[in-house]
Amino acid sequence: MSIRFLTAGESHGKGTIVILEGFPAGLTITIDDINFEMARRQKGYGRGGRMQIETDHVEILSGVRKGVTLGSPITLFVKNKDYENWEKIMTPDVTDHPAGNPLQRPRPGHADLSGGIKYNHRDLRNILERASARETTVRVAAGAVAKKFLKDFGILVQSHVAQLGAAISRKTVIRYEGLNMAADKSPVRMLDKVAERKAVALIDLAKKKGDTLGGIFEVITTGVPVGLGSHVQWDRKLDGRLAQILMSMQAIKGVEIGSGFSNAVLFGSKVHDEIGYDKKRGFYHLTNRAGGIEGGMSNGEPIVVRVAKKPIATLKQPLRSVDIETKKEIKAAYERSDTCALPAASVIGEALCAWVIADAFLEEMGGDFMTEIHQRYQLYLKHVKNY
Ligand SMILES: Cc1cc2nc3c(=O)[nH]c(=O)nc-3n(C[C@H](O)[C@H](O)[C@H](O)COP(=O)(O)O)c2cc1C
């Protein structure tokens, strides 16, 4: 591992924070680069009230001077503007003010019950506050730094929503250029207008019924050189690393590399990507069903990852639960919540993929400052060309 990050913060606490360790010196990064990604995370049809009351802005607390990284830990902070309304409930100080009504009706599909038992809390808010996807604000901030780093080497991480509920995008991505720009124009980040209309109608219906929706998004990374990750050890495999970070995102329940699931039921001859060679391109693959990864290593083709997000677990028409105090059946708790957060999840997915690919890139090229890494990258590309 060459870079790492650690996040902290509660959903309605003072804010969320992330420390990025291991980024080289000399990378140009501005607050606008980061806030651009923060704004993309907040968009999307189907989000709850919080997105209307808060615009997330990052404050850089360390590691950057005059728009350039120093090589020291980078600390990024996002203030929760809603804290003003929650201070009495969430304050770390000892006060006489009651901590609000304790939350004692665990929501199915949430961390509430398991977390309550595990940490021995009788107010399940103590679990909910950290399990919340509010934590992804700073993951996106971290990913923005990783994306900026990768862009310096011509590597682009983009995404789109492939399916929302039963609305399936029939548009397969063949042109990668401007993919994010096109997806960002859609309220559900879909490239297919028919599917987009169906998705918006489904969200309206879910909202009306007090229900929620999930779906599948696709993250595509282009410009990745052959050889990131390694076949030699389980925790160095690039596909495994991508799957882990994506599965760690709240509500993600499936990760597929390339067309992994549909490949599984076909004959091998219909699955594996044949190899070609020409002087200009060097080695390449005639198709990309493997999604750009073979043997735990990037193979030079675009890295395509499909990710399944479950529907939001907080329902306005709550499911059955049991009160942790009375042990009696009761409807689960409800508080302000999204109907569908899939478009935002796709943006978070980009950040997480960018992180893993930047990590694998730095591992391969090494170096503590950008010009050194560029020099090493040129040498590596020369090696690939001459192979
Ligand atoms: C961008 C995003 C927004 C989310 N918003 C909500 C929400 O408003 N309400 C909710 O109950 N869950 C929401 N979730 C999902 C929960 O955080 C998640 O389901 C919960 O923490 C349980 O974890 P698990 O689903 O990974 O098992 C969101 C997830 C993401 C990625």
Short mmCIF file of C-alpha atoms and ligand atoms in Angstrom, two decimals:
data_model
loop_
_atom_site.label_atom_id
_atom_site.label_comp_id
_atom_site.label_asym_id
_atom_site.label_seq_id
_atom_site.Cartn_x
_atom_site.Cartn_y
_atom_site.Cartn_z
CA MET A 1 0.00 0.00 0.00
CA SER A 2 1.49 3.34 -1.02
CA ILE A 3 -1.33 5.71 -0.09
CA ARG A 4 -3.99 5.38 2.57
CA PHE A 5 -6.82 7.37 4.08
CA LEU A 6 -8.78 7.42 7.29
CA THR A 7 -12.12 9.16 7.78
CA ALA A 8 -13.92 10.34 10.92
CA GLY A 9 -17.13 12.15 11.72
CA GLU A 10 -20.81 11.63 12.52
CA SER A 11 -23.64 12.45 10.16
CA HIS A 12 -25.01 15.27 12.37
CA GLY A 13 -21.76 16.04 14.19
CA LYS A 14 -19.53 19.04 13.56
CA GLY A 15 -18.29 17.66 10.30
CA THR A 16 -16.43 14.89 8.51
CA ILE A 17 -12.68 14.73 8.06
CA VAL A 18 -10.18 12.65 6.12
CA ILE A 19 -6.39 12.32 6.34
CA LEU A 20 -4.63 11.26 3.14
CA GLU A 21 -1.20 9.79 3.64
CA GLY A 22 1.47 9.09 1.03
CA PHE A 23 0.57 11.50 -1.78
CA PRO A 24 3.68 12.82 -3.51
CA ALA A 25 4.83 16.42 -3.43
CA GLY A 26 4.34 18.70 -6.40
CA LEU A 27 0.77 17.78 -7.39
CA THR A 28 -1.26 20.84 -8.30
CA ILE A 29 -4.60 20.72 -6.53
CA THR A 30 -7.03 23.53 -5.81
CA ILE A 31 -10.06 23.75 -3.58
CA ASP A 32 -12.15 24.12 -6.77
CA ASP A 33 -10.91 20.73 -8.05
CA ILE A 34 -12.21 19.13 -4.85
CA ASN A 35 -15.43 21.14 -4.54
CA PHE A 36 -16.31 20.31 -8.15
CA GLU A 37 -16.51 16.62 -7.15
CA MET A 38 -18.33 17.48 -3.91
CA ALA A 39 -21.06 19.23 -5.90
CA ARG A 40 -21.40 16.25 -8.26
CA ARG A 41 -21.99 13.98 -5.24
CA GLN A 42 -24.84 16.15 -4.03
CA LYS A 43 -26.84 16.06 -7.25
CA GLY A 44 -29.28 13.48 -8.53
CA TYR A 45 -33.03 13.09 -8.65
CA GLY A 46 -34.44 11.35 -5.59
CA ARG A 47 -32.23 12.82 -2.86
CA GLY A 48 -33.74 13.86 0.48
CA GLY A 49 -34.06 17.26 2.14
CA ARG A 50 -30.48 17.46 3.38
CA MET A 51 -29.12 18.07 -0.11
CA GLN A 52 -31.31 21.16 -0.37
CA ILE A 53 -30.16 22.67 2.92
CA GLU A 54 -26.46 21.94 2.65
CA THR A 55 -23.82 22.64 0.04
CA ASP A 56 -20.67 20.80 0.96
CA HIS A 57 -17.41 22.71 0.79
CA VAL A 58 -14.02 21.34 1.68
CA GLU A 59 -11.50 23.10 3.84
CA ILE A 60 -7.88 22.02 3.36
CA LEU A 61 -6.29 21.87 6.81
CA SER A 62 -2.86 20.53 5.91
CA GLY A 63 -0.54 19.12 3.25
CA VAL A 64 -1.15 21.73 0.53
CA ARG A 65 0.56 25.10 0.16
CA LYS A 66 -0.43 27.60 -2.52
CA GLY A 67 -2.23 24.95 -4.53
CA VAL A 68 0.60 22.39 -4.51
CA THR A 69 0.92 19.23 -2.35
CA LEU A 70 3.85 19.13 0.07
CA GLY A 71 4.20 15.35 0.44
CA SER A 72 2.94 15.59 4.03
CA PRO A 73 -0.47 14.25 5.16
CA ILE A 74 -3.34 16.10 3.49
CA THR A 75 -6.26 16.80 5.81
CA LEU A 76 -9.65 17.68 4.33
CA PHE A 77 -12.60 18.84 6.42
CA VAL A 78 -16.26 19.24 5.50
CA LYS A 79 -18.36 21.18 7.97
CA ASN A 80 -21.89 19.95 8.63
CA LYS A 81 -23.94 23.11 8.30
CA ASP A 82 -26.89 21.25 9.86
CA TYR A 83 -24.89 20.87 13.10
CA GLU A 84 -26.46 24.11 14.37
CA ASN A 85 -29.80 22.28 14.53
CA TRP A 86 -28.29 19.17 16.13
CA GLU A 87 -25.75 20.66 18.51
CA LYS A 88 -27.79 19.99 21.64
CA ILE A 89 -28.28 16.36 20.67
CA MET A 90 -24.82 15.67 19.26
CA THR A 91 -22.53 17.79 21.46
CA PRO A 92 -19.44 15.98 22.79
CA ASP A 93 -19.67 18.14 25.92
CA VAL A 94 -21.36 16.99 29.09
CA THR A 95 -24.62 18.99 29.33
CA ASP A 96 -27.94 18.77 31.13
CA HIS A 97 -29.74 18.82 27.80
CA PRO A 98 -31.32 15.44 27.02
CA ALA A 99 -29.84 13.71 23.95
CA GLY A 100 -33.24 13.77 22.19
CA ASN A 101 -35.57 10.79 22.17
CA PRO A 102 -33.46 7.66 22.07
CA LEU A 103 -33.80 5.76 18.81
CA GLN A 104 -34.96 2.29 19.78
CA ARG A 105 -36.78 0.96 16.70
CA PRO A 106 -34.01 -0.52 14.49
CA ARG A 107 -34.51 -0.18 10.73
CA PRO A 108 -34.25 -3.40 8.69
CA GLY A 109 -31.36 -3.10 6.24
CA HIS A 110 -29.43 -0.73 8.48
CA ALA A 111 -26.54 -1.01 10.93
CA ASP A 112 -28.89 -0.09 13.83
CA LEU A 113 -29.55 -3.45 15.49
CA SER A 114 -26.23 -5.26 14.93
CA GLY A 115 -24.30 -2.11 15.89
CA GLY A 116 -26.47 -1.52 18.97
CA ILE A 117 -25.84 -5.05 20.25
CA LYS A 118 -22.14 -5.02 19.33
CA TYR A 119 -21.31 -1.66 20.96
CA ASN A 120 -23.92 -2.00 23.72
CA HIS A 121 -25.74 1.25 22.90
CA ARG A 122 -29.35 1.72 23.94
CA ASP A 123 -29.75 4.79 21.72
CA LEU A 124 -29.29 3.48 18.18
CA ARG A 125 -28.45 7.00 16.99
CA ASN A 126 -24.95 6.21 18.26
CA ILE A 127 -24.73 3.66 15.43
CA LEU A 128 -26.76 5.42 12.74
CA GLU A 129 -24.65 8.56 12.93
CA ARG A 130 -21.47 6.81 11.81
CA ALA A 131 -23.04 4.18 9.54
CA SER A 132 -24.60 6.99 7.50
CA ALA A 133 -23.36 7.66 3.98
CA ARG A 134 -22.56 11.21 5.09
CA GLU A 135 -19.09 9.71 5.54
CA THR A 136 -18.80 9.53 1.75
CA THR A 137 -18.44 13.33 1.53
CA VAL A 138 -14.80 13.05 2.52
CA ARG A 139 -14.26 9.87 0.52
CA VAL A 140 -15.22 11.92 -2.52
CA ALA A 141 -12.82 14.66 -1.40
CA ALA A 142 -10.03 12.07 -1.11
CA GLY A 143 -10.99 10.68 -4.50
CA ALA A 144 -10.82 14.16 -6.01
CA VAL A 145 -7.13 14.31 -5.08
CA ALA A 146 -6.59 10.82 -6.53
CA LYS A 147 -8.43 11.82 -9.72
CA LYS A 148 -6.28 14.92 -10.11
CA PHE A 149 -3.17 12.80 -9.65
CA LEU A 150 -4.30 10.26 -12.27
CA LYS A 151 -5.28 12.99 -14.73
CA ASP A 152 -1.67 14.15 -14.74
CA PHE A 153 -0.86 10.77 -16.33
CA GLY A 154 -3.79 10.78 -18.74
CA ILE A 155 -5.93 8.42 -16.65
CA LEU A 156 -9.64 9.34 -16.46
CA VAL A 157 -12.23 7.87 -14.11
CA GLN A 158 -15.85 8.30 -15.22
CA SER A 159 -19.21 6.68 -14.52
CA HIS A 160 -22.87 6.42 -15.45
CA VAL A 161 -26.01 4.76 -14.10
CA ALA A 162 -26.72 1.55 -16.04
CA GLN A 163 -29.97 0.57 -14.30
CA LEU A 164 -32.24 2.27 -11.76
CA GLY A 165 -34.93 -0.02 -10.39
CA ALA A 166 -36.46 -1.61 -13.48
CA ALA A 167 -35.28 1.18 -15.81
CA ILE A 168 -32.40 -0.23 -17.87
CA SER A 169 -30.12 1.97 -19.94
CA ARG A 170 -29.86 0.39 -23.40
CA LYS A 171 -27.01 2.67 -24.38
CA THR A 172 -23.71 0.83 -24.18
CA VAL A 173 -20.68 3.03 -23.73
CA ILE A 174 -18.41 2.98 -26.76
CA ARG A 175 -17.07 6.52 -26.68
CA TYR A 176 -15.38 7.34 -23.42
CA GLU A 177 -14.61 10.94 -24.22
CA GLY A 178 -17.04 13.27 -22.45
CA LEU A 179 -18.82 10.37 -20.72
CA ASN A 180 -19.02 12.13 -17.35
CA MET A 181 -20.16 15.37 -18.94
CA ALA A 182 -23.03 13.56 -20.66
CA ALA A 183 -23.99 11.61 -17.53
CA ASP A 184 -23.84 14.73 -15.34
CA LYS A 185 -26.42 16.39 -17.59
CA SER A 186 -28.97 13.71 -16.71
CA PRO A 187 -30.87 13.99 -13.38
CA VAL A 188 -30.24 10.27 -12.85
CA ARG A 189 -26.83 10.13 -14.61
CA MET A 190 -28.23 7.88 -17.34
CA LEU A 191 -27.10 8.10 -20.96
CA ASP A 192 -30.31 6.65 -22.41
CA LYS A 193 -33.15 9.22 -22.48
CA VAL A 194 -35.93 6.60 -22.54
CA ALA A 195 -34.49 4.87 -19.48
CA GLU A 196 -33.97 8.25 -17.82
CA ARG A 197 -37.67 9.14 -18.15
CA LYS A 198 -38.66 5.74 -16.81
CA ALA A 199 -36.23 6.10 -13.88
CA VAL A 200 -37.56 9.55 -12.94
CA ALA A 201 -41.14 8.23 -13.04
CA LEU A 202 -40.13 5.26 -10.86
CA ILE A 203 -38.55 7.59 -8.30
CA ASP A 204 -41.74 9.69 -8.23
CA LEU A 205 -43.80 6.55 -7.71
CA ALA A 206 -41.50 5.26 -4.95
CA LYS A 207 -41.64 8.64 -3.21
CA LYS A 208 -45.43 8.69 -3.38
CA LYS A 209 -45.61 5.21 -1.89
CA GLY A 210 -43.06 5.95 0.85
CA ASP A 211 -40.72 3.44 -0.78
CA THR A 212 -37.14 3.54 -2.12
CA LEU A 213 -35.01 2.37 -5.08
CA GLY A 214 -31.49 1.19 -5.91
CA GLY A 215 -29.78 -0.02 -9.07
CA ILE A 216 -26.50 -0.53 -10.88
CA PHE A 217 -23.82 1.93 -11.91
CA GLU A 218 -20.70 1.46 -14.00
CA VAL A 219 -17.30 3.05 -13.41
CA ILE A 220 -14.95 3.17 -16.39
CA THR A 221 -11.29 4.09 -16.09
CA THR A 222 -9.37 4.83 -19.28
CA GLY A 223 -5.68 5.41 -19.97
CA VAL A 224 -4.54 2.81 -17.43
CA PRO A 225 -1.21 1.23 -18.37
CA VAL A 226 -0.78 -2.55 -18.41
CA GLY A 227 0.57 -4.05 -15.17
CA LEU A 228 -1.07 -2.24 -12.24
CA GLY A 229 -1.75 -4.67 -9.38
CA SER A 230 -0.17 -8.12 -9.32
CA HIS A 231 -0.99 -11.81 -9.68
CA VAL A 232 1.54 -12.86 -7.03
CA GLN A 233 -0.42 -12.25 -3.82
CA TRP A 234 -4.14 -12.08 -2.96
CA ASP A 235 -4.09 -8.60 -1.48
CA ARG A 236 -2.19 -7.14 -4.42
CA LYS A 237 -4.78 -8.14 -7.04
CA LEU A 238 -6.34 -5.08 -8.61
CA ASP A 239 -9.81 -6.61 -9.06
CA GLY A 240 -9.89 -7.66 -5.40
CA ARG A 241 -8.80 -4.21 -4.27
CA LEU A 242 -11.45 -2.50 -6.36
CA ALA A 243 -14.12 -4.88 -5.08
CA GLN A 244 -13.14 -4.24 -1.47
CA ILE A 245 -13.22 -0.48 -1.62
CA LEU A 246 -16.49 -0.44 -3.58
CA MET A 247 -18.14 -2.95 -1.24
CA SER A 248 -17.15 -0.72 1.68
CA MET A 249 -19.43 2.01 0.32
CA GLN A 250 -22.73 2.15 2.21
CA ALA A 251 -25.49 0.07 0.52
CA ILE A 252 -23.23 -1.59 -2.08
CA LYS A 253 -24.00 -5.31 -2.32
CA GLY A 254 -22.37 -6.45 -5.56
CA VAL A 255 -19.29 -5.70 -7.68
CA GLU A 256 -18.72 -7.10 -11.15
CA ILE A 257 -15.55 -6.68 -13.22
CA GLY A 258 -16.33 -6.39 -16.94
CA SER A 259 -19.27 -8.62 -17.85
CA GLY A 260 -18.34 -11.08 -15.08
CA PHE A 261 -21.83 -12.42 -14.32
CA SER A 262 -23.00 -12.92 -17.89
CA ASN A 263 -19.58 -14.38 -18.84
CA ALA A 264 -20.02 -17.03 -16.14
CA VAL A 265 -22.72 -18.88 -18.10
CA LEU A 266 -21.09 -18.80 -21.55
CA PHE A 267 -18.54 -21.03 -23.31
CA GLY A 268 -14.97 -19.84 -22.78
CA SER A 269 -14.59 -19.21 -26.50
CA LYS A 270 -17.34 -16.59 -26.24
CA VAL A 271 -15.79 -14.90 -23.21
CA HIS A 272 -12.04 -14.43 -23.39
CA ASP A 273 -10.63 -11.40 -25.13
CA GLU A 274 -8.36 -12.36 -28.03
CA ILE A 275 -4.98 -10.66 -28.26
CA GLY A 276 -3.78 -8.51 -31.14
CA TYR A 277 -0.65 -6.52 -31.92
CA ASP A 278 0.20 -3.58 -34.07
CA LYS A 279 3.32 -1.45 -34.11
CA LYS A 280 1.57 1.74 -33.00
CA ARG A 281 -0.63 0.33 -30.23
CA GLY A 282 1.56 -2.56 -29.16
CA PHE A 283 -0.36 -5.47 -27.61
CA TYR A 284 -4.11 -5.03 -27.26
CA HIS A 285 -7.31 -7.05 -26.87
CA LEU A 286 -9.90 -7.42 -29.60
CA THR A 287 -12.75 -7.17 -27.06
CA ASN A 288 -12.95 -6.18 -23.38
CA ARG A 289 -15.25 -8.62 -21.60
CA ALA A 290 -12.66 -9.01 -18.84
CA GLY A 291 -13.17 -5.34 -17.96
CA GLY A 292 -9.48 -4.47 -18.30
CA ILE A 293 -8.15 -6.82 -15.63
CA GLU A 294 -6.57 -10.27 -16.05
CA GLY A 295 -4.71 -12.15 -13.31
CA GLY A 296 -5.24 -9.30 -10.87
CA MET A 297 -3.41 -6.86 -13.18
CA SER A 298 -4.59 -4.14 -15.52
CA ASN A 299 -4.19 -5.37 -19.11
CA GLY A 300 -4.14 -1.97 -20.81
CA GLU A 301 -7.85 -1.92 -21.74
CA PRO A 302 -10.37 0.36 -19.99
CA ILE A 303 -11.19 -0.90 -16.49
CA VAL A 304 -14.94 -1.46 -16.30
CA VAL A 305 -16.57 -2.11 -12.94
CA ARG A 306 -20.32 -2.60 -12.43
CA VAL A 307 -21.66 -1.98 -8.96
CA ALA A 308 -25.03 -2.96 -7.42
CA LYS A 309 -26.58 -0.64 -4.82
CA LYS A 310 -29.49 -1.82 -2.73
CA PRO A 311 -32.57 0.40 -2.25
CA ILE A 312 -32.37 2.89 0.65
CA ALA A 313 -33.27 1.16 3.92
CA THR A 314 -35.14 4.00 5.66
CA LEU A 315 -38.73 3.75 4.47
CA LYS A 316 -41.50 6.30 4.97
CA GLN A 317 -43.83 3.30 5.06
CA PRO A 318 -41.63 1.43 7.54
CA LEU A 319 -41.16 -2.32 7.71
CA ARG A 320 -41.76 -4.39 10.83
CA SER A 321 -39.20 -4.20 13.60
CA VAL A 322 -38.94 -4.78 17.36
CA ASP A 323 -38.47 -2.09 20.02
CA ILE A 324 -35.15 -2.86 21.74
CA GLU A 325 -36.60 -1.86 25.15
CA THR A 326 -40.13 -3.31 25.13
CA LYS A 327 -39.22 -6.23 22.80
CA LYS A 328 -42.63 -5.64 21.21
CA GLU A 329 -43.28 -5.60 17.47
CA ILE A 330 -43.38 -2.06 16.11
CA LYS A 331 -42.79 -0.23 12.82
CA ALA A 332 -39.15 0.76 12.22
CA ALA A 333 -38.01 4.33 12.85
CA TYR A 334 -38.11 6.90 10.06
CA GLU A 335 -36.15 10.09 9.64
CA ARG A 336 -35.45 12.35 6.69
CA SER A 337 -34.00 10.18 3.99
CA ASP A 338 -33.28 9.77 0.29
CA THR A 339 -35.69 7.96 -2.02
CA CYS A 340 -32.84 7.02 -4.35
CA ALA A 341 -29.15 7.90 -4.04
CA LEU A 342 -27.85 5.91 -7.00
CA PRO A 343 -26.59 8.88 -9.07
CA ALA A 344 -24.59 10.09 -6.05
CA ALA A 345 -23.30 6.56 -5.46
CA SER A 346 -21.89 6.49 -9.00
CA VAL A 347 -19.88 9.65 -8.26
CA ILE A 348 -18.64 8.12 -5.00
CA GLY A 349 -17.75 4.96 -6.96
CA GLU A 350 -15.52 7.04 -9.24
CA ALA A 351 -13.71 8.47 -6.22
CA LEU A 352 -13.12 5.00 -4.75
CA CYS A 353 -11.89 3.48 -8.02
CA ALA A 354 -9.62 6.49 -8.52
CA TRP A 355 -8.18 5.90 -5.08
CA VAL A 356 -7.30 2.25 -5.73
CA ILE A 357 -5.89 2.93 -9.18
CA ALA A 358 -3.77 5.84 -7.90
CA ASP A 359 -2.50 3.56 -5.14
CA ALA A 360 -1.58 0.79 -7.61
CA PHE A 361 -0.03 3.35 -9.97
CA LEU A 362 2.19 4.81 -7.24
CA GLU A 363 3.18 1.32 -6.16
CA GLU A 364 4.36 0.54 -9.69
CA MET A 365 6.06 3.86 -10.49
CA GLY A 366 7.18 4.93 -7.00
CA GLY A 367 8.55 8.36 -6.20
CA ASP A 368 8.02 11.18 -3.73
CA PHE A 369 7.52 14.07 -6.15
CA MET A 370 5.60 14.45 -9.37
CA THR A 371 8.47 15.06 -11.81
CA GLU A 372 10.25 11.96 -10.51
CA ILE A 373 7.09 9.88 -11.00
CA HIS A 374 6.62 11.28 -14.53
CA GLN A 375 10.19 10.29 -15.41
CA ARG A 376 9.64 6.79 -14.08
CA TYR A 377 6.35 6.52 -15.91
CA GLN A 378 8.04 7.43 -19.21
CA LEU A 379 10.63 4.71 -18.60
CA TYR A 380 7.88 2.23 -17.83
CA LEU A 381 5.97 3.14 -21.00
CA LYS A 382 9.17 2.66 -22.97
CA HIS A 383 9.56 -0.80 -21.45
CA VAL A 384 5.97 -1.68 -22.40
CA LYS A 385 6.49 -0.42 -25.96
CA ASN A 386 9.72 -2.35 -26.43
CA TYR A 387 8.42 -5.59 -24.93
C1 LIG B 1 -24.96 8.25 -1.44
C2 LIG B 1 -25.70 7.43 -0.44
C3 LIG B 1 -26.77 7.98 0.24
C4 LIG B 1 -27.49 7.24 1.15
N1 LIG B 1 -28.55 7.82 1.76
C5 LIG B 1 -29.29 7.09 2.64
C6 LIG B 1 -30.46 7.65 3.24
O1 LIG B 1 -30.82 8.80 3.01
N2 LIG B 1 -31.15 6.86 4.09
C7 LIG B 1 -30.80 5.58 4.37
O2 LIG B 1 -31.46 4.92 5.13
N3 LIG B 1 -29.70 5.01 3.80
C8 LIG B 1 -28.94 5.73 2.95
N4 LIG B 1 -27.83 5.16 2.36
C9 LIG B 1 -27.48 3.76 2.67
C10 LIG B 1 -27.05 3.49 4.10
O3 LIG B 1 -26.04 4.35 4.54
C11 LIG B 1 -26.63 2.03 4.26
O4 LIG B 1 -27.58 1.19 3.66
C12 LIG B 1 -26.53 1.65 5.73
O5 LIG B 1 -25.47 2.37 6.31
C13 LIG B 1 -26.33 0.16 5.97
O6 LIG B 1 -25.16 -0.31 5.38
P1 LIG B 1 -25.14 -1.42 4.25
O7 LIG B 1 -26.29 -1.12 3.36
O8 LIG B 1 -23.83 -1.23 3.55
O9 LIG B 1 -25.31 -2.76 4.87
C14 LIG B 1 -27.11 5.89 1.42
C15 LIG B 1 -26.01 5.34 0.75
C16 LIG B 1 -25.32 6.08 -0.19
C17 LIG B 1 -24.17 5.47 -0.90
#
